[in-house]
Coordinates of C-alpha atoms in Angstrom, one line a residue:
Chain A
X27 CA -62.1 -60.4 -54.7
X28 CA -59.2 -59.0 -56.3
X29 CA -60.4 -55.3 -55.3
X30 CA -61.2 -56.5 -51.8
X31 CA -57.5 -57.8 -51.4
X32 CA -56.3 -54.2 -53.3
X33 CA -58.0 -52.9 -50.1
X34 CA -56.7 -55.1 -47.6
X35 CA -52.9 -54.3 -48.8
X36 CA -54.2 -50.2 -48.3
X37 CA -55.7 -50.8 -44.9
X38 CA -52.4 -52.8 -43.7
X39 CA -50.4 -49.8 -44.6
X40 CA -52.7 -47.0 -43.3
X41 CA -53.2 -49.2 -40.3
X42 CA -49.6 -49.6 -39.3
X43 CA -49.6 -46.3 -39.1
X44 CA -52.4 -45.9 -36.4
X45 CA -50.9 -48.6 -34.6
X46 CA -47.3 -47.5 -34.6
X47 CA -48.8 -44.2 -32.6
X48 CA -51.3 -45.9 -30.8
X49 CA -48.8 -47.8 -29.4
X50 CA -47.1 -44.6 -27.7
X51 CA -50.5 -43.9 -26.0
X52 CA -50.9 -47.2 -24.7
X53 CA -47.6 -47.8 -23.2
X54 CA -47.4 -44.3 -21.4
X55 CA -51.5 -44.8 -19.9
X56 CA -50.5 -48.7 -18.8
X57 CA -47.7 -47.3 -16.6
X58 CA -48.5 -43.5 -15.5
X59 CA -52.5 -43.7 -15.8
X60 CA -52.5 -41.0 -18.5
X61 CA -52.9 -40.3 -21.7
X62 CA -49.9 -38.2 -23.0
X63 CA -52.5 -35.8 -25.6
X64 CA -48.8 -34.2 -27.3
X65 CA -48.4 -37.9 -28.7
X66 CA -49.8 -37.0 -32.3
X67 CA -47.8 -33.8 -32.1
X68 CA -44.2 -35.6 -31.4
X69 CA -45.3 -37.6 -34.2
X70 CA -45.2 -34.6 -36.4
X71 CA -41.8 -34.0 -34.6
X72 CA -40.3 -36.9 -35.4
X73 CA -41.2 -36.3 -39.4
X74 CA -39.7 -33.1 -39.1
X75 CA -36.5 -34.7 -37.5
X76 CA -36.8 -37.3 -40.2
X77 CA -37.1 -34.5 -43.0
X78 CA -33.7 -33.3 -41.3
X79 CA -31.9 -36.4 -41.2
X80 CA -32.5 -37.3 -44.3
X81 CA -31.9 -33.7 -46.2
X82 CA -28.8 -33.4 -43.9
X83 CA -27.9 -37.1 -45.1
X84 CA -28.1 -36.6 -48.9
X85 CA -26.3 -33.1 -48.3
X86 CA -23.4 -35.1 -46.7
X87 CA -23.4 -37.5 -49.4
X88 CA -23.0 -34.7 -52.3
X89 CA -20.3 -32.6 -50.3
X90 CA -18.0 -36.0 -49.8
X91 CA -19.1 -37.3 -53.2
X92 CA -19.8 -40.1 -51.6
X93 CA -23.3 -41.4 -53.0
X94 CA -24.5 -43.4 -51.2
X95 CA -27.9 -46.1 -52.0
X96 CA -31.4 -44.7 -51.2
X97 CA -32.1 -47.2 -49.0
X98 CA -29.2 -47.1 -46.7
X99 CA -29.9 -43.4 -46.4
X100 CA -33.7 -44.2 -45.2
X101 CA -32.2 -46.7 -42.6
X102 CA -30.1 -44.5 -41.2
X103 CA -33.1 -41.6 -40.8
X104 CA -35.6 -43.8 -39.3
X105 CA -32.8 -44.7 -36.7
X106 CA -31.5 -41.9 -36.1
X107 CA -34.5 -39.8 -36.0
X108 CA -36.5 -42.3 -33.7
X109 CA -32.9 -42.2 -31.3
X110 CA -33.6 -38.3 -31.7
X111 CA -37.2 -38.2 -31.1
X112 CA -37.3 -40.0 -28.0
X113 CA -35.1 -37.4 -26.8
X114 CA -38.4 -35.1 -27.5
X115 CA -40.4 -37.7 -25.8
X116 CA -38.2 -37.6 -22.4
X117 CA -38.5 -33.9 -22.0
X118 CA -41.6 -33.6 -22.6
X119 CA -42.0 -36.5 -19.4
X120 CA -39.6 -34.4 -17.5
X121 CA -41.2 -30.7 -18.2
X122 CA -44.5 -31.2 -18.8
X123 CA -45.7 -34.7 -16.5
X124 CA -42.8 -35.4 -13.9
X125 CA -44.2 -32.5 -12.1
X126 CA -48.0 -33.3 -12.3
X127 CA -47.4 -36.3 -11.2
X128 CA -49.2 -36.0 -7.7
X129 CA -51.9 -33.6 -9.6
X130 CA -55.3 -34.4 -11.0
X131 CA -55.1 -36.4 -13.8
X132 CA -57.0 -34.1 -15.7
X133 CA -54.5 -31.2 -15.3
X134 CA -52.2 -33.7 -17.2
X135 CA -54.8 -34.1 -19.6
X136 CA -54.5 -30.1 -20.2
X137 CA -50.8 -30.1 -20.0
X138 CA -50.6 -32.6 -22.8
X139 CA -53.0 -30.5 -25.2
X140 CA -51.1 -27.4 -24.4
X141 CA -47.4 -29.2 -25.3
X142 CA -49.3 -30.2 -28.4
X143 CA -50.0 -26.4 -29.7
X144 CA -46.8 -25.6 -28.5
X145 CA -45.2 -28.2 -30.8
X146 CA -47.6 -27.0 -33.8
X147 CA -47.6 -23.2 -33.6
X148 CA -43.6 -23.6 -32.3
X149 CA -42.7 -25.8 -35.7
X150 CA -44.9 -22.9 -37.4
X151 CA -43.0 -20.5 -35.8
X152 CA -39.2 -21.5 -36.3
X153 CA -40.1 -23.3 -39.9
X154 CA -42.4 -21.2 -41.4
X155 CA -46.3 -21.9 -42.7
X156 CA -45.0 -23.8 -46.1
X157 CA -45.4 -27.2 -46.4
X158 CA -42.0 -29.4 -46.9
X159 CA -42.0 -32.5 -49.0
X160 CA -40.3 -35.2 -47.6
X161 CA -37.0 -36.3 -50.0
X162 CA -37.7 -39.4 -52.4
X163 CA -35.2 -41.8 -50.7
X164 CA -36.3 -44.6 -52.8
X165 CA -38.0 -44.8 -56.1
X166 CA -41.4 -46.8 -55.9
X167 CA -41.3 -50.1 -57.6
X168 CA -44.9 -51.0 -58.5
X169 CA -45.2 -54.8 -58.4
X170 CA -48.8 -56.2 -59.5
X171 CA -49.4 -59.9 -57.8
X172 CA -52.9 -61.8 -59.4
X173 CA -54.3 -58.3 -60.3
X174 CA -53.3 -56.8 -56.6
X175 CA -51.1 -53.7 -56.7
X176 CA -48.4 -53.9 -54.3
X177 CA -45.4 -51.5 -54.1
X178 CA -42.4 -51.9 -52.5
X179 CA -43.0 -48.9 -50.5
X180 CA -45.8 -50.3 -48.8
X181 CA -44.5 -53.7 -48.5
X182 CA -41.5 -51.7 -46.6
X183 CA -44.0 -49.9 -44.6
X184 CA -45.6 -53.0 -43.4
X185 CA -42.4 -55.3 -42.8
X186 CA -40.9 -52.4 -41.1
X187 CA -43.9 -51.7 -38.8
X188 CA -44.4 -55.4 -38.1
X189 CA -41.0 -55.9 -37.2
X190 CA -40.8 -52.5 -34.4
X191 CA -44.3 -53.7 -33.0
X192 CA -42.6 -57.4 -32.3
X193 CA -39.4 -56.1 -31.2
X194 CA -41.4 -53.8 -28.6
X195 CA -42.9 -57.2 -27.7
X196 CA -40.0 -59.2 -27.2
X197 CA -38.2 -56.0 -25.1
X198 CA -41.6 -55.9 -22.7
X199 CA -41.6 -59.4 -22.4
X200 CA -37.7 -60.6 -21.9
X201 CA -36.1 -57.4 -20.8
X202 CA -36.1 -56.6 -17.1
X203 CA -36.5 -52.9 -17.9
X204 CA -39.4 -54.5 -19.9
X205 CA -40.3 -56.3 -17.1
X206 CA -40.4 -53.5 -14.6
X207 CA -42.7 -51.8 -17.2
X208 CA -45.3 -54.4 -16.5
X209 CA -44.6 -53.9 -12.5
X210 CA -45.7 -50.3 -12.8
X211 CA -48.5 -51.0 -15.1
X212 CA -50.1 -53.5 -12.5
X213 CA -49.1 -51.1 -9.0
X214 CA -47.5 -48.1 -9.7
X215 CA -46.6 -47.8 -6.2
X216 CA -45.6 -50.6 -5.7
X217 CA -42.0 -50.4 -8.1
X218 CA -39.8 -48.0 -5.6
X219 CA -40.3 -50.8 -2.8
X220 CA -38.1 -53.2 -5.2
X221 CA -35.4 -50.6 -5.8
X222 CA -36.4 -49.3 -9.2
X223 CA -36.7 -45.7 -9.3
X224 CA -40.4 -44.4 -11.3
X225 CA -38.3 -41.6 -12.8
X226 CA -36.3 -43.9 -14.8
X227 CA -38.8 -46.1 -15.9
X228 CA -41.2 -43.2 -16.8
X229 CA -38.5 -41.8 -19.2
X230 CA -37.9 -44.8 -21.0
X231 CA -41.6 -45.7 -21.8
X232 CA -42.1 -41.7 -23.2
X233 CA -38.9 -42.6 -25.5
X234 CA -40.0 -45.9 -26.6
X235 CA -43.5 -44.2 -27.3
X236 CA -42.0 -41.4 -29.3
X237 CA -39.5 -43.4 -30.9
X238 CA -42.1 -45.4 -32.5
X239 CA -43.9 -42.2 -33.0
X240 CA -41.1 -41.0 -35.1
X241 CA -40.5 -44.4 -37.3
X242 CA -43.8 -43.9 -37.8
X243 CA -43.8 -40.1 -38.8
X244 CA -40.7 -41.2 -41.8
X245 CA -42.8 -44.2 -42.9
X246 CA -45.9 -42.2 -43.3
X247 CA -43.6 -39.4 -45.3
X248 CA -42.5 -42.4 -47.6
X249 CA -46.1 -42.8 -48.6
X250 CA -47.3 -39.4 -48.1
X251 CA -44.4 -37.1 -48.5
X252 CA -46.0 -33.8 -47.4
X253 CA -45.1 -32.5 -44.0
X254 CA -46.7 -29.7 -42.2
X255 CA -47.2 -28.6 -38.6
X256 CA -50.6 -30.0 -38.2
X257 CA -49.9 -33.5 -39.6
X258 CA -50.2 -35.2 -36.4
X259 CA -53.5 -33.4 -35.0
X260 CA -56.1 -35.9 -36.8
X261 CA -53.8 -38.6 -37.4
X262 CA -53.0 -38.4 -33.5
X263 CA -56.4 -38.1 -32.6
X264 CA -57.7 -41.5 -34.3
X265 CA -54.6 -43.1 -33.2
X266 CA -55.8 -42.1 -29.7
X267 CA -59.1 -43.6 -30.9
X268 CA -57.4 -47.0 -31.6
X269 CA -55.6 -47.2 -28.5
X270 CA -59.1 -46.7 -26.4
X271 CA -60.8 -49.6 -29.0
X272 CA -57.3 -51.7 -27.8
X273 CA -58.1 -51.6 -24.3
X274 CA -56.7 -48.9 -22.2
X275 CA -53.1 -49.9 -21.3
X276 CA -53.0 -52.8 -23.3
X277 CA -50.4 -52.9 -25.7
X278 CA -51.4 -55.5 -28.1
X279 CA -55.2 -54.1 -28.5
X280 CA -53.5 -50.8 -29.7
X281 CA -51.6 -52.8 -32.1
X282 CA -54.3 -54.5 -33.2
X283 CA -57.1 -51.9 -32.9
X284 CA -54.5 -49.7 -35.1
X285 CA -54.9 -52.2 -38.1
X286 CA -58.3 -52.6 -37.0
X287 CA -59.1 -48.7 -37.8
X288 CA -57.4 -48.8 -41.0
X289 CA -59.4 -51.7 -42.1
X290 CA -62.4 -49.9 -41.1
X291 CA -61.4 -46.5 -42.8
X292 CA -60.1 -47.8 -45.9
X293 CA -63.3 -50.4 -46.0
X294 CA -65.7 -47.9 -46.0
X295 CA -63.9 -45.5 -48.4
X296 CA -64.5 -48.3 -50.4
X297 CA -68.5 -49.0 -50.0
X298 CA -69.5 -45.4 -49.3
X299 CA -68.2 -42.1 -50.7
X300 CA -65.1 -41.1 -49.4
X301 CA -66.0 -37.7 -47.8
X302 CA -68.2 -39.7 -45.4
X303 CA -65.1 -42.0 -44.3
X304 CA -64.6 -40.7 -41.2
X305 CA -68.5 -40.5 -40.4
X306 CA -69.1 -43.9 -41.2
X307 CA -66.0 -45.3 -39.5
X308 CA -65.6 -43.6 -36.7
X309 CA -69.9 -44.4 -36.0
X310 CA -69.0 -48.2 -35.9
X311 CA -66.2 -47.3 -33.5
X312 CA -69.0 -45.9 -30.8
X313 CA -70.6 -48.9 -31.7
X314 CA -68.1 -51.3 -30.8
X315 CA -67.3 -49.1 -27.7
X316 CA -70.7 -48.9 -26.5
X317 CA -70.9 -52.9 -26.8
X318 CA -67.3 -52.9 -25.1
X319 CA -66.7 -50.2 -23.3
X320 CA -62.8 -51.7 -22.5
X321 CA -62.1 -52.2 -25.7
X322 CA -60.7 -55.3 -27.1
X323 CA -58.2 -55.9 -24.2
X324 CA -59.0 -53.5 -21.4
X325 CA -60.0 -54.3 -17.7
X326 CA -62.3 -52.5 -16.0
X327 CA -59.6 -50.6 -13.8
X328 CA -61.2 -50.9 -9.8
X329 CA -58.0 -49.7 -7.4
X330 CA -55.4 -48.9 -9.4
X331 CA -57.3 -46.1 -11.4
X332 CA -55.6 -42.8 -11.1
X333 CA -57.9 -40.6 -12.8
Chain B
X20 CA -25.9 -51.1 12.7
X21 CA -28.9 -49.3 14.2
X22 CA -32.5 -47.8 13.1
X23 CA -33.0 -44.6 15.0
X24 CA -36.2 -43.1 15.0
X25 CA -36.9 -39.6 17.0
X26 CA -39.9 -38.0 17.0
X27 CA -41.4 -39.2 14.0
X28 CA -44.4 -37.2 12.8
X29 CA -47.0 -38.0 9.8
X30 CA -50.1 -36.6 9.0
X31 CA -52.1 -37.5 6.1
X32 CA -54.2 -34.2 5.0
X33 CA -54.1 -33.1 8.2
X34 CA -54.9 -35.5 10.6
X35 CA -51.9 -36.3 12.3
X36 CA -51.2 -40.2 12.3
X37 CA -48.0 -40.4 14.1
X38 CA -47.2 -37.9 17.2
X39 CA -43.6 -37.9 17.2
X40 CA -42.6 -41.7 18.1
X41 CA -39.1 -42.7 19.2
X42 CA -37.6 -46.1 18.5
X43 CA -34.5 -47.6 18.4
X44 CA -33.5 -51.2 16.6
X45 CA -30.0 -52.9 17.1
X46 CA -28.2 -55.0 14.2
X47 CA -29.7 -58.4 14.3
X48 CA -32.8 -58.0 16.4
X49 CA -36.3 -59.1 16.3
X50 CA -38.7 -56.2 17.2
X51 CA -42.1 -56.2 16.8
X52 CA -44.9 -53.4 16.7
X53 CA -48.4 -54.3 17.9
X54 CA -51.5 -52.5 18.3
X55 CA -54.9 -51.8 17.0
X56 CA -55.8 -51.0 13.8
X57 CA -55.3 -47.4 13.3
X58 CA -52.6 -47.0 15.9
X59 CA -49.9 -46.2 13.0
X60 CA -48.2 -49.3 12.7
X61 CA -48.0 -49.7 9.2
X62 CA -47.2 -45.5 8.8
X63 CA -45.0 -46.0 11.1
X64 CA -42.6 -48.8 8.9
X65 CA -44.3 -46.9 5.4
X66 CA -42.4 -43.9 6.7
X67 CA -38.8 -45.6 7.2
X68 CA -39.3 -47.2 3.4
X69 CA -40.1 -43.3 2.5
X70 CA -43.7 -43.8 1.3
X71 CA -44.8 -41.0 3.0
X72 CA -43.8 -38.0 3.8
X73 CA -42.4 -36.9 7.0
X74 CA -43.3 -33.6 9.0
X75 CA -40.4 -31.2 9.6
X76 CA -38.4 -32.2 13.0
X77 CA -38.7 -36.0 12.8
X78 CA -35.2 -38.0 12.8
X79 CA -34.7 -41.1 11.4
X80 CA -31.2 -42.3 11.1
X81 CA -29.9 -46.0 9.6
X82 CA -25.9 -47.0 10.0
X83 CA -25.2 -43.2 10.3
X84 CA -27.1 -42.3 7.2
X85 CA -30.0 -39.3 7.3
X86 CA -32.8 -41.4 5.8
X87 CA -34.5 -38.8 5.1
X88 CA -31.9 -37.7 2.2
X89 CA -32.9 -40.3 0.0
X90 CA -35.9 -41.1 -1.9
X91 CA -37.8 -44.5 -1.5
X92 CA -36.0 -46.7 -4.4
X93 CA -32.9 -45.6 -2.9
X94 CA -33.9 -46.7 0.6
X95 CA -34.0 -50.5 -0.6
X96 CA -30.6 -50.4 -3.6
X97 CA -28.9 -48.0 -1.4
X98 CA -29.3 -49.1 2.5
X99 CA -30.9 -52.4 1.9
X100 CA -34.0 -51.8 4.1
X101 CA -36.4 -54.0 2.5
X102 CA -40.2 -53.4 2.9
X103 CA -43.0 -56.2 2.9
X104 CA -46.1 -53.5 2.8
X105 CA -50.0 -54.4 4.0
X106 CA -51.7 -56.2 0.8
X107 CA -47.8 -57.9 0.1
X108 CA -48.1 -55.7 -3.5
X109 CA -46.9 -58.6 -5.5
X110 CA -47.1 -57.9 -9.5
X111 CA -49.9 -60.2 -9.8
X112 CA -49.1 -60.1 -13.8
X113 CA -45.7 -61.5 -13.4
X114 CA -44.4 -65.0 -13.0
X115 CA -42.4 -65.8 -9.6
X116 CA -39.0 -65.9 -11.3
X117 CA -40.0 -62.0 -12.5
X118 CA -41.1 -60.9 -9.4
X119 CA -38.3 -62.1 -8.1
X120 CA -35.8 -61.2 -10.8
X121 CA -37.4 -57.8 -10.6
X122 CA -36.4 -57.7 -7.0
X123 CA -32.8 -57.8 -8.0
X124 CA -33.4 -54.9 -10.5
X125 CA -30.7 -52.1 -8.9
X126 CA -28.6 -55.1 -8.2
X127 CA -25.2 -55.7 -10.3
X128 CA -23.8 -58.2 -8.8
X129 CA -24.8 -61.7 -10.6
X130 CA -23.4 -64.4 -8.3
X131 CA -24.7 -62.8 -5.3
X132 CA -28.2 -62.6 -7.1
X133 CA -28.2 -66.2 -8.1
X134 CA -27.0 -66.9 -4.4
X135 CA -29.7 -65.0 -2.9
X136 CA -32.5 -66.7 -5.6
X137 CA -31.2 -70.3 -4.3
X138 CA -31.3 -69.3 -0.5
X139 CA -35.2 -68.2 -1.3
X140 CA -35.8 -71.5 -2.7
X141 CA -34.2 -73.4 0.2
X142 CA -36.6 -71.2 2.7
X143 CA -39.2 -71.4 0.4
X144 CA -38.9 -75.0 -1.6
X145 CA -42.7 -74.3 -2.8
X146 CA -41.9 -70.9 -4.6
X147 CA -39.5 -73.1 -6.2
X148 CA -42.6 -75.2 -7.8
X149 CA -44.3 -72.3 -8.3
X150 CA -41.8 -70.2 -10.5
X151 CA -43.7 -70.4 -13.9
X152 CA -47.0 -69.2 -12.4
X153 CA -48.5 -65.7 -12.4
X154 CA -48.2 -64.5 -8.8
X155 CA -51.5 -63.8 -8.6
X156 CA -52.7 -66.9 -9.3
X157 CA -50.6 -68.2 -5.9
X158 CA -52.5 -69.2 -2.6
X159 CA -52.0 -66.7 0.5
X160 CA -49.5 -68.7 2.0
X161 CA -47.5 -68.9 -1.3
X162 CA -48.1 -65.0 -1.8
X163 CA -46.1 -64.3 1.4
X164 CA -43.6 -66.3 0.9
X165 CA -43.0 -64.3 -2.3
X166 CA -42.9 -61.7 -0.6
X167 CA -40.7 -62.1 1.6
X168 CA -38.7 -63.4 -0.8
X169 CA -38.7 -60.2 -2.8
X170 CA -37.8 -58.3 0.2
X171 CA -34.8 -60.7 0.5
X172 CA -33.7 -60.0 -2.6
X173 CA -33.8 -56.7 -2.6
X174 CA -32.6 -55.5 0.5
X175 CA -31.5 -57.4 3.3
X176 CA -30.0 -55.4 5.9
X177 CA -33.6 -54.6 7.3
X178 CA -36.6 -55.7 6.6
X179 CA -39.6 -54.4 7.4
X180 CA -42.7 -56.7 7.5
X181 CA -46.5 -55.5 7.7
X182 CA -48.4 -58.2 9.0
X183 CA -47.1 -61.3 7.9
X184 CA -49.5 -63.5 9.4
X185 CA -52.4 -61.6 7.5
X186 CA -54.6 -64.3 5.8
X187 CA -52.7 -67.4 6.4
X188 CA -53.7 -70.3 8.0
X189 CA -52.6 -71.6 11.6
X190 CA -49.9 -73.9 10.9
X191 CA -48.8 -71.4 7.8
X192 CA -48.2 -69.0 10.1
X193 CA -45.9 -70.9 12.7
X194 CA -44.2 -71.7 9.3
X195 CA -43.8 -68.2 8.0
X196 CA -42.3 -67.2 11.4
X197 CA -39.6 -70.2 11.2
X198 CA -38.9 -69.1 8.3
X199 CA -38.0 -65.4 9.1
X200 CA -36.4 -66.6 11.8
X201 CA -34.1 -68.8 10.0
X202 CA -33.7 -65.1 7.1
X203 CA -32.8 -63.6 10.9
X204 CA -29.9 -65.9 11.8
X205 CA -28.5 -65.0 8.1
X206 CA -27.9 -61.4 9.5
X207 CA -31.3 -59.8 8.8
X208 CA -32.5 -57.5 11.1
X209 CA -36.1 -57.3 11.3
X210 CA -39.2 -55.2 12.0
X211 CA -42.5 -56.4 12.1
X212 CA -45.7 -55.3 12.7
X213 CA -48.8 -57.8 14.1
X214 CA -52.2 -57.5 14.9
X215 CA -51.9 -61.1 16.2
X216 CA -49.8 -59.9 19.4
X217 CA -49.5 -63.2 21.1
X218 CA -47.7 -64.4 18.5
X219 CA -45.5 -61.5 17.5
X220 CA -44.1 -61.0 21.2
X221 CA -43.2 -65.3 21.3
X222 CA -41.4 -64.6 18.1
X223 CA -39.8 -61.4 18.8
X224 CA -37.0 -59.9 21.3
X225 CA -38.4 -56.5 22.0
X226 CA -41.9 -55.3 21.6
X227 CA -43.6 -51.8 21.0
X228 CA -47.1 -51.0 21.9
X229 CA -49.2 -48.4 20.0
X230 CA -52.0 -46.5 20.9
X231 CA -53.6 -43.6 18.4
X232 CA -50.3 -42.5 17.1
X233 CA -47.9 -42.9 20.0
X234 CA -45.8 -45.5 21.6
X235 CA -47.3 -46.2 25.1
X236 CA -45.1 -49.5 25.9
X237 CA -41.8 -50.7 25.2
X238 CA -40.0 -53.5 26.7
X239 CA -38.9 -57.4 26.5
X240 CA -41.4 -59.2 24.3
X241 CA -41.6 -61.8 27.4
X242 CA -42.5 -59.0 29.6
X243 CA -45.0 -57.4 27.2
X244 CA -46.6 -61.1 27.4
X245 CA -46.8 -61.0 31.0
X246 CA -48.0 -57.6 31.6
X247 CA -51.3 -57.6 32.3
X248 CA -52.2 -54.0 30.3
X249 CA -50.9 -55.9 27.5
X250 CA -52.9 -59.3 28.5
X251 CA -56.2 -57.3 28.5
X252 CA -56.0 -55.4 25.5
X253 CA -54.3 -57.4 23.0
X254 CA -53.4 -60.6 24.1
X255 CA -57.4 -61.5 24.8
X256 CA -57.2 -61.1 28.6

């Protein structure tokens, strides 16, 4: 019991995670009918941005003499590098997608894989092939609760993940930017007829994605402070995973399929040896999919599919 | 205030849909488009909202502005040309008050909003009853009311309606057509296509005929009911 809830408190961090980016793949498919394949990549990004904020941060702080708390310095990174990164995420809408917009969705596809390896191989490029570590912002407090080990790294993790994912609610569901969100994902076409241009919208869904993306990236760094250019290939790749298991488009499946592939991952590291995680979990995905083929929340798309 | 269309041409991968149509529409008019299916009625309205694209040489000209310098969302905040398309294309996963709210999305101006909402709901009391409910859980009748009602909202200058009698009832549609009478008398110009002719020429001032792409009749909606061409292909002899 007590090792089963030791693994629970694991798979609730490694799934926030999973469905912080999975998110960003959801919310750009439910609007523009594709899947933005760079999204792992600007994940990376915004860990790199978040390993500059935060050096640049603590450099400030010792050339003012003006030490400042950890903590504080953490909050402003995973602001200001998710206000940053979604800056990313909008050019890449406007370089790489705005113009394929009429085209094949799979020339998309392509674009997307090719902004990816020009992210990795670019990072590699301008920062070199050694791997950064991420600064310790804040020491970890171990905290051990009826045997479970909890720290307050992961309890930050978790908290902080919880509360983006319901604030991304409430701004889809009360906002009328939110709103038109949901227009575009029912009939694309449909949106410029009520005034709203698609190249606004479109914009603000890749910076809300990346954003995420990004808080992500500097949560991840807390737990696992090693960055380097390839970070966000696999990481990306099973996040994609999770938003497919949510239901294409649907936003609260690739929240909840995010925890659900963290469960699953850190669940069978736990029965079976961990080199045959990703064997294991990743086979009782197929299953799932092959028993749902939408996922958890997905429609089978008839007229508005743009692929 | 004045449409102007000259020799409006579309194709669509080729094929050419419209042949270079001419058609002009006065502020505060009526004017109706009828035809059979296929005789670019609804290309012909899709191409003043700027849903499709336009071949080189065609004109089309609202209060002095060159329509074709401005991209379709700009159409509706910009000129207030308003555009009920073929289906209605309500967001079938929004509540009436966000379709409607959604409608006012380029819109600044709050009182005039919340004046515009109110006059909806006193054309259309039921949307009014309705304005919790996912709009595509509505009726047909209710549907087009919503749209309309969007269009309203949205931009009122012109509106452009395809087919509002599509799917309704009888009596629904006499009631659809008092109603857009009553958004006329407001200061709304309008622009309607109808495959149910009879009733698009009692309702309208002016008529158009279409055939295959071109205009072959214009005139007085009474004297498109009385001509007999008209009589024997679309008014069922």
């Amino acid at each position: 019991m007590q090792l089963f809830l030791q693994n629970m408190v694991n798979a609730m961090q490694w799934g926030s995670f999973y469905a912080l980016i999975a998110l960003g793949y959801s919310m750009v498919y439910s609007i523009l009918m594709l899947f933005n394949f760079a999204h792992g990549d600007i994940f990376m990004v915004g860990s790199y941005i978040g390993f500059g904020v935060a050096t640049a941060l603590l450099g400030l702080t010792v050339a003012f003499n003006f030490p400042l708390p950890g903590w504080v310095i953490l909050v402003f990174t995973i602001i200001l590098s998710m206000f940053l990164t979604s800056f990313v995420g909008m050019f890449i809408e406007r370089v790489g997608y705005r113009p394929l917009r009429d085209a094949p969705r799979a020339s998309a596809a392509i674009t997307g894989l090719m902004i990816g390896i020009i992210l990795e191989t670019g990072n590699l490029a301008l920062l070199g092939a050694e791997r950064l570590s991420f600064p310790p912002l804040i020491d970890t407090v171990i905290f051990t609760v009826g045997g479970v080990h909890l720290t307050n790294k992961k309890i930050l993790i978790v908290g902080v993940s919880l509360a983006m994912m319901y604030a991304l609610h409430v701004f889809i569901q009360k906002s009328k930017w939110g709103m038109a969100m949901r227009a575009m994902s029912y009939d694309f076409q449909a949106v410029p007829l009520m005034g709203i241009s698609i190249n606004k919208i479109a914009p603000l869904t890749f910076a809300i994605g990346s954003g995420l993306a990004a808080g992500a990236g500097i949560l991840y760094s807390l737990a696992y402070p090693v960055l380097d250019p390839y970070m966000g290939v696999l990481l990306g790749w099973k996040a994609f995973v999770a938003a497919i298991l949510g239901g294409r488009g649907s936003i609260l499946g690739a929240a909840l399929a995010g925890f659900v592939l963290g469960f699953i991952e850190i669940f069978s590291v736990w029965i079976f040896p961990s080199t045959f995680r990703d064997v294991i979990a990743y086979s009782i995905i197929l299953l799932i999919l092959t028993i749902r083929p939408h996922g958890f929340f997905g429609q089978a798309h008839s007229t508005q599919l743009r692929l | 205030m004045r449409l102007v269309i000259r020799n409006l041409q579309v194709s669509y991968d080729k094929i050419r849909a419209l042949h270079g149509i001419d058609l002009t529409i006065s502020q505060g008019e009526i004017v109706c488009i009828i035809g059979a299916n296929g005789a670019g009625k609804s290309t012909t309205l899709m191409a003043v909202s700027r849903m499709v694209p336009v071949e080189k040489g065609s004109v089309m000209e609202f209060c002095g502005h060159d329509l074709l310098g401005y991209p379709p969302e700009k159409v509706v905040s910009e000129l207030g040309i308003s555009h009920v398309p073929e289906g209605r294309r309500l967001f079938g996963n929004l509540t009436v008050r966000e379709n409607l709210t959604l409608a006012a999305f380029a819109r600044n101006d709050k009182a005039g909003i919340a004046r515009d909402m109110d006059q909806v709901f006193t054309i259309f009391p039921r949307l009014q009853e309705r304005i919790s409910q996912l709009s595509g859980t509505l009726s047909g009748g209710e549907q087009q009311m919503l749209a309309v009602g969007r269009a309203y909202i949205s931009g009122r200058k012109l509106m452009l309606l395809d087919e509002p009698s599509m799917g309704l009832a009888p009596l629904l549609m006499i009631s659809m057509f008092e109603a857009l009478k009553e958004i006329n008398k407001s200061g709304t110009t309008i622009l309607l296509v109808e495959q149910n002719a009879r009733l698009a020429l009692k309702f309208a001032r002016r008529g158009y005929v279409m055939e295959n792409g071109n205009i072959v009749m214009e005139g007085e909606a009474m004297e498109l009911l009385d001509n007999p061409d008209v009589k024997k292909a679309y008014l069922g002899g």
